XYZ file of C-alpha atoms in Angstrom:
188
model
C -29.166 -13.581 -11.537
C -31.432 -13.776 -8.736
C -28.245 -12.258 -6.386
C -28.243 -9.280 -8.658
C -31.350 -8.534 -9.025
C -31.681 -9.559 -5.186
C -28.923 -6.510 -4.951
C -30.819 -4.434 -7.573
C -33.603 -4.186 -4.923
C -32.051 -4.363 -2.312
C -30.245 -1.546 -3.798
C -33.893 -0.202 -5.711
C -35.847 -0.392 -2.424
C -33.666 0.496 1.008
C -34.430 4.091 0.593
C -38.491 3.304 0.868
C -37.674 1.575 3.777
C -35.362 3.513 5.498
C -38.350 6.478 6.253
C -40.290 3.955 8.399
C -37.897 3.088 12.219
C -39.512 -0.823 12.473
C -38.722 -1.234 8.359
C -35.281 0.121 9.067
C -34.645 -1.568 12.127
C -35.465 -5.252 10.012
C -33.138 -3.790 7.992
C -30.200 -3.487 9.900
C -30.902 -6.106 12.263
C -30.341 -8.611 8.948
C -28.150 -6.568 7.474
C -25.808 -7.916 10.444
C -26.784 -12.097 10.948
C -25.991 -11.454 7.000
C -22.934 -9.880 6.883
C -21.623 -12.160 11.111
C -22.906 -15.667 9.431
C -22.578 -16.245 5.832
C -18.697 -16.363 6.498
C -19.485 -18.674 9.005
C -21.234 -20.587 6.518
C -19.001 -20.714 3.799
C -16.048 -22.975 6.197
C -19.779 -25.439 6.026
C -19.614 -25.135 1.680
C -18.262 -27.887 -0.076
C -18.999 -26.668 -3.537
C -18.429 -23.726 -5.745
C -22.090 -22.992 -6.413
C -23.569 -22.510 -2.218
C -19.624 -20.976 -1.739
C -20.905 -17.892 -4.142
C -24.244 -18.135 -3.153
C -23.458 -17.515 0.503
C -20.752 -15.120 -0.075
C -23.333 -13.002 -1.956
C -25.418 -13.530 0.889
C -22.670 -12.013 2.787
C -22.151 -9.264 0.342
C -26.126 -8.432 0.511
C -25.745 -7.588 4.358
C -22.333 -5.234 4.122
C -24.833 -3.664 0.474
C -27.261 -2.548 3.269
C -25.175 -1.509 5.781
C -23.865 0.667 3.295
C -27.299 1.707 2.289
C -27.699 2.850 6.329
C -24.046 4.904 5.916
C -23.479 7.017 2.301
C -25.562 5.621 -1.024
C -22.410 6.487 -2.762
C -20.854 4.017 -0.965
C -23.038 1.665 -1.396
C -23.449 2.024 -5.176
C -19.439 1.700 -6.105
C -19.130 -0.878 -3.874
C -22.270 -2.916 -5.992
C -20.505 -2.060 -9.193
C -17.041 -3.249 -7.863
C -18.304 -6.239 -6.098
C -20.412 -6.958 -9.310
C -17.648 -6.523 -11.033
C -15.107 -9.018 -8.821
C -18.138 -12.606 -9.364
C -19.013 -11.822 -12.905
C -15.013 -11.897 -12.647
C -14.669 -15.495 -10.262
C -17.564 -16.525 -12.095
C -15.447 -16.486 -14.838
C -12.875 -18.346 -13.997
C -14.319 -21.344 -11.541
C -16.510 -21.733 -14.477
C -14.343 -22.883 -17.577
C -12.381 -25.633 -14.926
C -13.924 -28.478 -14.086
C -14.210 -28.074 -10.405
C -17.170 -28.569 -8.269
C -15.818 -29.146 -5.385
C -13.845 -26.161 -3.263
C -10.695 -28.259 -2.865
C -10.645 -29.229 -5.759
C -10.346 -25.786 -7.609
C -6.471 -25.200 -7.806
C -6.274 -28.446 -10.103
C -8.945 -28.250 -12.116
C -8.464 -24.523 -12.444
C -6.492 -23.375 -15.366
C -2.624 -22.284 -14.912
C -2.827 -19.584 -16.755
C -5.937 -18.220 -14.754
C -4.808 -18.842 -11.189
C -2.774 -15.741 -11.207
C -5.902 -13.368 -11.729
C -8.155 -16.435 -9.334
C -5.537 -15.638 -6.791
C -5.710 -11.164 -7.026
C -8.940 -11.602 -6.872
C -8.775 -13.315 -3.346
C -6.668 -11.349 -1.538
C -9.075 -8.409 -2.725
C -11.309 -10.181 -1.532
C -10.075 -11.043 1.739
C -9.809 -6.854 2.605
C -6.009 -6.822 2.381
C -5.280 -2.482 2.455
C -4.467 -1.233 -0.643
C -6.743 -3.346 -2.980
C -10.087 -2.482 -3.716
C -12.732 -4.607 -0.820
C -9.678 -2.674 1.874
C -10.667 1.295 0.478
C -14.546 0.445 0.689
C -14.504 -0.959 4.165
C -12.388 1.535 5.760
C -14.821 3.850 3.533
C -18.146 2.361 5.042
C -16.011 2.550 9.270
C -15.757 5.706 8.699
C -18.392 7.539 8.000
C -20.667 4.783 10.601
C -17.470 5.499 13.219
C -18.559 9.934 12.253
C -22.234 9.179 12.270
C -21.302 6.181 16.117
C -22.808 3.596 14.279
C -21.671 0.846 17.029
C -23.537 -1.420 16.130
C -22.361 -1.912 12.380
C -18.128 -1.050 13.451
C -19.076 -4.478 15.072
C -20.275 -6.634 12.979
C -18.191 -5.147 9.752
C -14.863 -5.594 11.230
C -16.277 -9.032 12.700
C -17.121 -9.888 8.932
C -13.978 -8.629 8.359
C -11.135 -11.406 10.646
C -14.020 -14.132 9.028
C -13.768 -13.223 5.804
C -10.286 -13.052 6.308
C -10.405 -16.636 6.376
C -12.615 -17.697 4.257
C -10.565 -15.909 1.764
C -6.875 -17.009 3.171
C -8.379 -20.454 3.380
C -9.826 -20.940 -0.724
C -6.251 -18.933 -1.865
C -5.071 -22.296 0.361
C -7.126 -24.582 -1.751
C -5.864 -22.218 -5.250
C -2.522 -22.269 -4.603
C -1.920 -25.332 -3.751
C -4.669 -28.339 -6.104
C -5.080 -30.442 -3.060
C -7.434 -31.970 -4.081
C -8.202 -34.778 -1.108
C -9.679 -34.074 2.246
C -8.227 -32.636 5.821
C -8.387 -36.069 7.902
C -5.932 -37.178 9.824
C -5.295 -40.367 9.468
C -4.012 -42.789 11.644
C -2.793 -42.323 16.187
C -2.484 -39.754 17.229
C 0.945 -41.509 19.266
C 2.811 -43.356 18.352
C 5.361 -46.630 18.991
């Protein structure tokens, strides 16, 4: 709820802030930091609530970059992101999973294919929606030569790909244990 309010506020107030150069620069830098730091922080999250919070931070930065590029792309991305997050929240709330590592074991089997499709879409694989929007944003950034945004989108896309593959592995395998290695490295 707070994430949706934050994004609505950002979309409504951002055009006003773009008129002031200092405000626009602060928003641009914060958007780039959100896009790069959000996916990195996701790797440190252990439960689903913190995972969704860091994902929201990342996508808020992406929405801000979209506003710098094209307002229509921003509205399209905000709608698609909100719809996907709604379905992802519904799927994750159906099970008793609070921990990311128990995601595949606790989500009902009939939701696993939908969750996997959402994870692959969030990861940004080419035929899916997230890839198409990233491509549009990159194309617009190249045309107006915002090189910092191009680098941030590419870095975010790579780290985001790793994050969602990591989450997809939990979803598919149903691993409910930590990935700690036990024992000695060498045996005699």
